[in-house]
Structure formats: C-alpha cells, structure tokens
Amino acid sequence: GQKQLCVTEFGWASTEGTGGTPPGFEFANDNTLQEQADWIVEAFQLQRDWGVTWLAFLWNLDYGPKGLGPEDNNVPYSILFPDGSPRPSFEAIEVMPKP
C-alpha cells in the first residue's frame, strides 16, 4: 500500500580485525571491512532512492568494544573495532551524503 517501511535492523558482518569468528558466523569471514563500509552506504542510498523507507536503523555501533569478545555474534556487525576505534564503515557513514 501507501505505508513506508521502518527498517529496524540492517547491516553487514565482517570479522576482519575482531580477533576471531563467532560459531555459526563463518559467513562474516567472507566480508572485508571495505565491503562492509561500501554495502552499508549503498543500502542507505538505495533506501533513500527507492522512497519507500521512512526510517532505517543500522545494527550496530558499539558491540565491538562493548561485546563479549570475538565469540560474541554481535561483534562482527559493529562499526567500531574492539578497541573502540572506528572501522571503515563508521568513517564511510560519516562522509556519505545525507538528505
């Protein structure tokens, strides 16, 4: 119909730089940090271009430093490294065009 979407959780996992891979998240080994950054920005751009998304929330900001280590399945989605420094996706979001 006429209602817009509210995307409450999206993102890409990359285990690069996390110190390990959570069990069952081996797929995240196939994504580089640069791919994570590129695809997050592309997803925001596509949602804006399609015009059907009202809100979109990226999963997640800080499970890198706040998570339970490399075995925590939330850590690969973080846009911060375990030491709290920004991953390339954080910086890509920072400079991407905003509406």
Tab-separated table of C-alpha atoms in Angstrom:
chain	number	residue	atom	x	y	z
A	1	GLY	CA	0.000	0.000	0.000
A	2	GLN	CA	0.866	3.534	0.795
A	3	LYS	CA	2.772	2.991	4.044
A	4	GLN	CA	6.518	3.472	4.205
A	5	LEU	CA	8.864	0.923	5.762
A	6	CYS	CA	10.657	1.315	9.050
A	7	VAL	CA	13.789	-0.834	8.795
A	8	THR	CA	14.655	-1.550	12.404
A	9	GLU	CA	17.841	-3.544	11.908
A	10	PHE	CA	20.215	-3.999	8.986
A	11	GLY	CA	23.947	-4.318	8.485
A	12	TRP	CA	26.837	-6.442	7.291
A	13	ALA	CA	29.111	-8.573	9.385
A	14	SER	CA	32.885	-8.651	8.957
A	15	THR	CA	35.213	-10.494	11.304
A	16	GLU	CA	38.274	-8.696	9.947
A	17	GLY	CA	40.067	-7.079	12.882
A	18	THR	CA	37.884	-8.639	15.587
A	19	GLY	CA	40.263	-11.398	16.658
A	20	GLY	CA	38.001	-14.326	15.842
A	21	THR	CA	34.760	-15.661	14.442
A	22	PRO	CA	31.655	-16.443	16.489
A	23	PRO	CA	30.385	-20.002	15.966
A	24	GLY	CA	27.904	-20.066	13.093
A	25	PHE	CA	29.110	-16.722	11.716
A	26	GLU	CA	31.754	-18.071	9.351
A	27	PHE	CA	29.961	-16.227	6.510
A	28	ALA	CA	31.292	-12.985	8.026
A	29	ASN	CA	34.838	-14.122	7.176
A	30	ASP	CA	33.948	-13.536	3.502
A	31	ASN	CA	33.247	-9.815	4.016
A	32	THR	CA	36.127	-7.359	4.165
A	33	LEU	CA	35.960	-4.180	6.187
A	34	GLN	CA	35.802	-2.206	2.950
A	35	GLU	CA	32.884	-4.313	1.682
A	36	GLN	CA	31.083	-3.757	4.981
A	37	ALA	CA	31.540	0.001	4.572
A	38	ASP	CA	30.555	0.042	0.898
A	39	TRP	CA	27.442	-2.077	1.358
A	40	ILE	CA	26.160	-0.152	4.381
A	41	VAL	CA	26.444	3.133	2.493
A	42	GLU	CA	24.861	1.568	-0.604
A	43	ALA	CA	21.961	0.247	1.496
A	44	PHE	CA	21.284	3.719	2.899
A	45	GLN	CA	21.456	5.211	-0.602
A	46	LEU	CA	19.154	2.577	-2.109
A	47	GLN	CA	16.589	3.017	0.647
A	48	ARG	CA	16.600	6.772	0.050
A	49	ASP	CA	16.405	6.346	-3.751
A	50	TRP	CA	13.543	3.849	-3.606
A	51	GLY	CA	11.491	6.238	-1.496
A	52	VAL	CA	9.707	3.501	0.452
A	53	THR	CA	11.763	3.701	3.648
A	54	TRP	CA	10.816	6.222	6.297
A	55	LEU	CA	13.402	5.207	8.931
A	56	ALA	CA	16.412	2.897	8.805
A	57	PHE	CA	18.469	1.778	11.793
A	58	LEU	CA	21.907	0.292	11.296
A	59	TRP	CA	22.919	-2.618	13.518
A	60	ASN	CA	25.259	-1.787	15.341
A	61	LEU	CA	27.502	0.981	16.627
A	62	ASP	CA	29.493	-0.338	19.539
A	63	TYR	CA	29.303	-4.063	20.196
A	64	GLY	CA	32.958	-4.160	19.100
A	65	PRO	CA	34.196	-2.569	22.323
A	66	LYS	CA	31.165	-3.496	24.479
A	67	GLY	CA	30.660	-7.063	23.272
A	68	LEU	CA	31.868	-10.221	24.959
A	69	GLY	CA	34.892	-10.650	22.686
A	70	PRO	CA	35.418	-12.373	19.339
A	71	GLU	CA	32.936	-15.160	20.163
A	72	ASP	CA	30.059	-12.653	20.572
A	73	ASN	CA	27.922	-12.859	17.419
A	74	ASN	CA	27.113	-9.131	17.634
A	75	VAL	CA	30.748	-8.004	17.362
A	76	PRO	CA	31.183	-8.571	13.579
A	77	TYR	CA	28.322	-6.143	12.872
A	78	SER	CA	29.869	-3.310	14.897
A	79	ILE	CA	31.156	-0.206	13.136
A	80	LEU	CA	33.771	0.199	15.886
A	81	PHE	CA	36.753	-2.086	16.451
A	82	PRO	CA	37.054	-3.892	19.798
A	83	ASP	CA	39.490	-1.169	20.944
A	84	GLY	CA	36.830	1.490	20.248
A	85	SER	CA	38.454	2.962	17.151
A	86	PRO	CA	36.297	3.454	14.045
A	87	ARG	CA	36.072	0.781	11.405
A	88	PRO	CA	35.954	1.931	7.753
A	89	SER	CA	32.147	1.673	7.830
A	90	PHE	CA	31.973	4.300	10.603
A	91	GLU	CA	34.036	6.694	8.522
A	92	ALA	CA	32.067	5.920	5.332
A	93	ILE	CA	28.790	6.719	7.085
A	94	GLU	CA	30.299	9.908	8.473
A	95	VAL	CA	31.101	11.264	4.997
A	96	MET	CA	28.201	9.812	2.984
A	97	PRO	CA	25.702	12.319	1.588
A	98	LYS	CA	22.755	12.813	3.910
A	99	PRO	CA	19.287	14.013	2.882
